Coordinates of N, CA and C and ligand atoms in Angstrom, one line a residue:
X1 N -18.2 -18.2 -28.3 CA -18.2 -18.7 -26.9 C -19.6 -18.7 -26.4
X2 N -19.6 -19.6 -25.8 CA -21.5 -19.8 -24.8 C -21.4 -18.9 -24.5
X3 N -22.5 -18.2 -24.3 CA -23.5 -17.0 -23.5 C -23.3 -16.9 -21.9
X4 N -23.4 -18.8 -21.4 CA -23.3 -18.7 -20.0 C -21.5 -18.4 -19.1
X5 N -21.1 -19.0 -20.3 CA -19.4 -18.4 -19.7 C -19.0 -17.2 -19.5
X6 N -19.6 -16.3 -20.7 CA -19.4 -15.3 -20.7 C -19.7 -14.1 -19.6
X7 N -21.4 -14.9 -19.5 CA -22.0 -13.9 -17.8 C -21.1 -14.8 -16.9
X8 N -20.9 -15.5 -17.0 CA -20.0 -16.1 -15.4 C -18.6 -15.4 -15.4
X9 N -18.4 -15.5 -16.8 CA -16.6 -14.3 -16.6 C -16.6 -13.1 -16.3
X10 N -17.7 -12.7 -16.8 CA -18.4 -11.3 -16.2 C -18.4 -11.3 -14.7
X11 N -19.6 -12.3 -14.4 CA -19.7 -12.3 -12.5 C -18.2 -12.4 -11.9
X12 N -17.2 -13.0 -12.4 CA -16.4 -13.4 -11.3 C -15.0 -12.0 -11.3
X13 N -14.9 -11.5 -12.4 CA -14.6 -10.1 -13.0 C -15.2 -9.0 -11.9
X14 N -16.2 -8.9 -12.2 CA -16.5 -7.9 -11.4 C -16.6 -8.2 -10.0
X15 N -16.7 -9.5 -9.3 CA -17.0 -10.0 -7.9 C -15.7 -9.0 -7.7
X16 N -13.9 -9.5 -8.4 CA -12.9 -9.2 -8.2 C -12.9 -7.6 -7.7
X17 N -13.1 -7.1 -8.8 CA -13.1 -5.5 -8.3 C -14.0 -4.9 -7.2
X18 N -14.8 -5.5 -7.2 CA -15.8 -5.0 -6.2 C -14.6 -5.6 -4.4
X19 N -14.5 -6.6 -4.9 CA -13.6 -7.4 -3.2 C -12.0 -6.5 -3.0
X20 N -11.7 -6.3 -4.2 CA -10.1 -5.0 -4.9 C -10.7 -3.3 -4.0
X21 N -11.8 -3.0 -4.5 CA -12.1 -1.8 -4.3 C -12.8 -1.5 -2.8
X22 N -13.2 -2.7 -2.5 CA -13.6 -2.9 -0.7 C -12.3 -3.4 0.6
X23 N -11.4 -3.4 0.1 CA -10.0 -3.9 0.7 C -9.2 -2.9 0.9
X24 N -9.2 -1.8 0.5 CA -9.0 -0.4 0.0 C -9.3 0.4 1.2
X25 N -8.7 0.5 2.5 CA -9.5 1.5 3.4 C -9.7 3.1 2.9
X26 N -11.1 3.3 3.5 CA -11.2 4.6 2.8 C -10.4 5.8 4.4
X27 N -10.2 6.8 3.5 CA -8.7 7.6 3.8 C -9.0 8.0 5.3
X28 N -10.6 8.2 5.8 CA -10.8 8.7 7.0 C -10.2 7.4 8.2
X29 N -10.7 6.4 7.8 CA -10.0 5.3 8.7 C -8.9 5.0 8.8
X30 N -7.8 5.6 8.2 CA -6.5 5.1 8.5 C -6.2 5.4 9.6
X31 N -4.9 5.1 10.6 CA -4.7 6.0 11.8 C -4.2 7.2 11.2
X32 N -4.2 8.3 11.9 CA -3.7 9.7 11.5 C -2.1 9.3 11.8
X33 N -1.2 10.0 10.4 CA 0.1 10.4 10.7 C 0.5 11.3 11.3
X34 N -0.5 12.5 11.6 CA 0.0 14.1 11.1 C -0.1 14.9 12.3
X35 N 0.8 14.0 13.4 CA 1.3 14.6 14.7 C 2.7 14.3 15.4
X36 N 3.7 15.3 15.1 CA 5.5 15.1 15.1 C 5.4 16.2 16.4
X37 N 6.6 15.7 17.1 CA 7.3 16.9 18.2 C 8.9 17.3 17.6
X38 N 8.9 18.5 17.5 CA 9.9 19.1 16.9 C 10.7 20.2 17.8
X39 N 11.6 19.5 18.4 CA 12.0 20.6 19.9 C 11.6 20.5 20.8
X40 N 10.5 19.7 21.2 CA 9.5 19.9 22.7 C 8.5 20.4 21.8
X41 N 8.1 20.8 20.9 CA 7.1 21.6 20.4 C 6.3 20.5 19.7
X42 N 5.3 20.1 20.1 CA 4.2 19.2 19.3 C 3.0 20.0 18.0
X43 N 3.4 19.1 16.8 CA 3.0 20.1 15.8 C 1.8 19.0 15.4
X44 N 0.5 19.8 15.3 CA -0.4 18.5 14.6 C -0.7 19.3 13.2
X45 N -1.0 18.6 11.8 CA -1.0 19.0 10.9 C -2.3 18.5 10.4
X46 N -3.4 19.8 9.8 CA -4.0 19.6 9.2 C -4.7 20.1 7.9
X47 N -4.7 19.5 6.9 CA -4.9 19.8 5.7 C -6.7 20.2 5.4
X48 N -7.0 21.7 5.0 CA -8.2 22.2 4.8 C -8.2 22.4 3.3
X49 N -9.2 21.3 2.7 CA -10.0 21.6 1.5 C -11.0 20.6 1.3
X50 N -12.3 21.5 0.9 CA -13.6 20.5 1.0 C -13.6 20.1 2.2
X51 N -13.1 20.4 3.4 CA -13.7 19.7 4.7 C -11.9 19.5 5.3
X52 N -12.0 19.3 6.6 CA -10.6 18.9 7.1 C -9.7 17.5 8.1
X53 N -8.9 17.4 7.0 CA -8.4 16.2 6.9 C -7.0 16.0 7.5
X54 N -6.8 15.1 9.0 CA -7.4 14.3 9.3 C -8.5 14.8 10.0
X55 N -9.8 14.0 10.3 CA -10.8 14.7 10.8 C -10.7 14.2 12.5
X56 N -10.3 13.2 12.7 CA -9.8 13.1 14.1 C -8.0 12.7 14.2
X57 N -7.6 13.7 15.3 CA -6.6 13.4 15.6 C -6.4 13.3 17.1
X58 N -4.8 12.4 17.4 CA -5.2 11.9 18.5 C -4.0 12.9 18.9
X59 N -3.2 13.5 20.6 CA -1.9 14.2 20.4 C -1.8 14.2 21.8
X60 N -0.7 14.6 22.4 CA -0.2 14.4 23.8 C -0.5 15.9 24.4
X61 N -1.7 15.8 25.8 CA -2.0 16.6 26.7 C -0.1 17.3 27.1
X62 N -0.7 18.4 27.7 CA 0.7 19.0 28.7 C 2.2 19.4 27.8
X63 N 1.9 19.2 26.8 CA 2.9 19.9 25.9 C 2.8 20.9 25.0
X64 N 3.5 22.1 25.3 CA 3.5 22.8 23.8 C 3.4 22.5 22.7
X65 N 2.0 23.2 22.4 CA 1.3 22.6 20.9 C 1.1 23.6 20.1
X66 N 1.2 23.3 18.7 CA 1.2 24.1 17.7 C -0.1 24.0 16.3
X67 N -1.0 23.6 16.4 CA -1.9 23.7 15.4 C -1.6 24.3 13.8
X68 N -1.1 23.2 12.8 CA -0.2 23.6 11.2 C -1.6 23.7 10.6
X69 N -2.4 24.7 10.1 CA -3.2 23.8 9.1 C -2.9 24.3 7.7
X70 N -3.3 23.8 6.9 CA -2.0 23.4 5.5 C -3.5 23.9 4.4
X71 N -3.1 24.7 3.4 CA -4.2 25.2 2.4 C -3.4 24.6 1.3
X72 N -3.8 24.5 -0.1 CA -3.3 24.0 -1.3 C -4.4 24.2 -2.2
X73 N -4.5 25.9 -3.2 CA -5.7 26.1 -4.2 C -6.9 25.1 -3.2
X74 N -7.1 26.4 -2.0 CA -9.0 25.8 -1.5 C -9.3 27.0 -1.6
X75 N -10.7 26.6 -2.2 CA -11.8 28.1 -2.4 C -12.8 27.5 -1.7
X76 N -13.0 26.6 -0.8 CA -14.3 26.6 -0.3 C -14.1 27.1 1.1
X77 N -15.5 26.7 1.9 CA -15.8 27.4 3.1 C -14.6 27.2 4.3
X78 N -14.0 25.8 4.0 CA -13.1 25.6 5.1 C -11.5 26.7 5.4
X79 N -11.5 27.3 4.3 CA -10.8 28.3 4.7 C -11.6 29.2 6.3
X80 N -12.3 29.4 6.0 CA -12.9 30.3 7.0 C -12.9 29.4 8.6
X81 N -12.0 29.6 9.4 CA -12.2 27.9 10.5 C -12.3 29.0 11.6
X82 N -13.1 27.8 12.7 CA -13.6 28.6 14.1 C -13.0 27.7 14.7
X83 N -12.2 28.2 15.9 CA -12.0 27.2 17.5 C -12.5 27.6 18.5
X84 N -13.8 27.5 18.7 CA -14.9 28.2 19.5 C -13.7 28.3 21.3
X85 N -13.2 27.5 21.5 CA -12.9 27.1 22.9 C -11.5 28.1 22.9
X86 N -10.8 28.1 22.1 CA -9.6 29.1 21.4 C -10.3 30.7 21.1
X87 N -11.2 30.9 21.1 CA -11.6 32.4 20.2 C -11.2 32.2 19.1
X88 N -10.7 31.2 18.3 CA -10.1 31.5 16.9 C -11.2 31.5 16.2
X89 N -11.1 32.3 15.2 CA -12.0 32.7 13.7 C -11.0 33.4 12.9
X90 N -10.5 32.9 11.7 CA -10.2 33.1 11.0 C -10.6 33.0 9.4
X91 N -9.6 33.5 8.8 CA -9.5 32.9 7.1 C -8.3 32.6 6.9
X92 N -8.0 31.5 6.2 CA -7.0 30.7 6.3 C -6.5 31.3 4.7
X93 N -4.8 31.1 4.5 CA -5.0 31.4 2.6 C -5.4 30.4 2.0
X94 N -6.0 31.0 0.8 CA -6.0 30.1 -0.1 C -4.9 28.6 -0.1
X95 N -3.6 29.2 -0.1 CA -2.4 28.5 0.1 C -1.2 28.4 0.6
X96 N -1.0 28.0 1.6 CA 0.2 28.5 2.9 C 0.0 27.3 3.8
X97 N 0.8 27.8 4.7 CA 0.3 27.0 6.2 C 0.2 28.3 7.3
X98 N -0.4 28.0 8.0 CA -1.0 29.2 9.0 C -0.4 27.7 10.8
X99 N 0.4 29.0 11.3 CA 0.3 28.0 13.0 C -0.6 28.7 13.7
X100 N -1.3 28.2 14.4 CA -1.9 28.2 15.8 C -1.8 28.0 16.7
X101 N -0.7 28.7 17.9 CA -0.1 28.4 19.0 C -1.4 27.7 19.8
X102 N -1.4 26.5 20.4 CA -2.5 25.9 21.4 C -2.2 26.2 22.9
X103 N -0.5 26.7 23.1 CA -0.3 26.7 24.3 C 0.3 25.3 24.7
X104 N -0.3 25.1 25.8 CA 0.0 23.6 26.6 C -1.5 23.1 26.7
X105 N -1.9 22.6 25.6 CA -3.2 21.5 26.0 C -3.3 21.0 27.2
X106 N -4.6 20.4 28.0 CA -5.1 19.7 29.2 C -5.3 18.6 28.1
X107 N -5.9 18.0 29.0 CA -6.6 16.7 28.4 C -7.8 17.1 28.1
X108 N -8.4 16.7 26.9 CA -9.6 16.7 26.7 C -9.7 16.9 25.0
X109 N -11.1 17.3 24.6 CA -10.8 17.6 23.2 C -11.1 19.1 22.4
X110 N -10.5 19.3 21.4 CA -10.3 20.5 20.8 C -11.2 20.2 19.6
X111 N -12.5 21.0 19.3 CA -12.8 20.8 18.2 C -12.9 22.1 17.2
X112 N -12.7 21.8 15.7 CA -12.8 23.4 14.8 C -13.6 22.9 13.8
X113 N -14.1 24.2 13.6 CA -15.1 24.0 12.4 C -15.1 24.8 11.4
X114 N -15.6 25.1 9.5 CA -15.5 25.8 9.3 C -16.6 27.0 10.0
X115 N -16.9 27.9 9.0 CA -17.7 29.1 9.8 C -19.4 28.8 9.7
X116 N -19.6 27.8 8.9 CA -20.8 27.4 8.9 C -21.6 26.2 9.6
X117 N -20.1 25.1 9.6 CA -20.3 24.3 10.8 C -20.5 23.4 9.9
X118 N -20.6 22.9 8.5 CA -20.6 22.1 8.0 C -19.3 21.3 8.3
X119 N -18.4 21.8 7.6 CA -17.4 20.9 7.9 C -16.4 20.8 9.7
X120 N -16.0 20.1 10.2 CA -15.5 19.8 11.3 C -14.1 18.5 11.5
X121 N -13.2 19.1 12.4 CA -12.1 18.1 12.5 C -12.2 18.5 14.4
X122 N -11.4 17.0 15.1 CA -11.5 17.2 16.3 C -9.6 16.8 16.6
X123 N -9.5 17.2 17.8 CA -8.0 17.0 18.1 C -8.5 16.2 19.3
X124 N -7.8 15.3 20.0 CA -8.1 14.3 21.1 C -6.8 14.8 22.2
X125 N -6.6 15.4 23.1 CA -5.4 15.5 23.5 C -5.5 14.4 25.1
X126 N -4.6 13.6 25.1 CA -4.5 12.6 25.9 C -3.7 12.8 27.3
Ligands
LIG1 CU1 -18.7 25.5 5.7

């Protein structure tokens, strides 16, 4: 086969995956799923390993709120989470779910971090 077809089947090959692998939202942009009301009880769920995911979430002001956050084999720092505006500091397990009663949120936002402040998720309550 010519030389030149071959780099052109190449270019157009790879143009493909590169347009496949950019079409592909990456996982922070999605909208968040991971806020249900269960009873009147509003539960937002968030999953801690390597950093905490979703990192923004959006949730309804003036309702009893419950803060899930979800471990699954994490050994890093985000076990260890602060909600400075809560007093919370904790260690989270390795693997469980842990609730955090919020009360009845205002409007405004809730932010947590681990203990070092590297990693961070925010709650938006509307
Ligand atoms: Cu950290």
């Amino acid at each position: 086969m010519n030389k030149a077809i071959v780099i052109i089947v190449i270019g157009i090959v790879a143009a493909g995956i590169i347009f496949l692998w950019r079409s592909v939202p990456a996982q922070d942009s999605l909208p968040a799923n991971n806020v249900s009301i269960v009873d009147g009880v509003q539960i937002i769920e968030i999953s801690a390993k390597g950093g905490y995911r979703p990192k923004n979430s959006v949730a309804e002001a003036g309702l009893p709120t419950i803060l899930r956050m979800k471990t699954g084999g994490t050994f890093d720092c985000s076990l260890s989470l602060r909600i400075p505006k809560r007093n919370v500091s904790m260690f989270l397990p390795q693997t469980g779910t842990t609730d955090i009663d919020l009360g009845t949120p205002e409007a405004g936002t809730l932010d947590g971090f681990c203990s070092m402040g590297m990693y961070r998720f925010a709650v938006e309550f509307k």
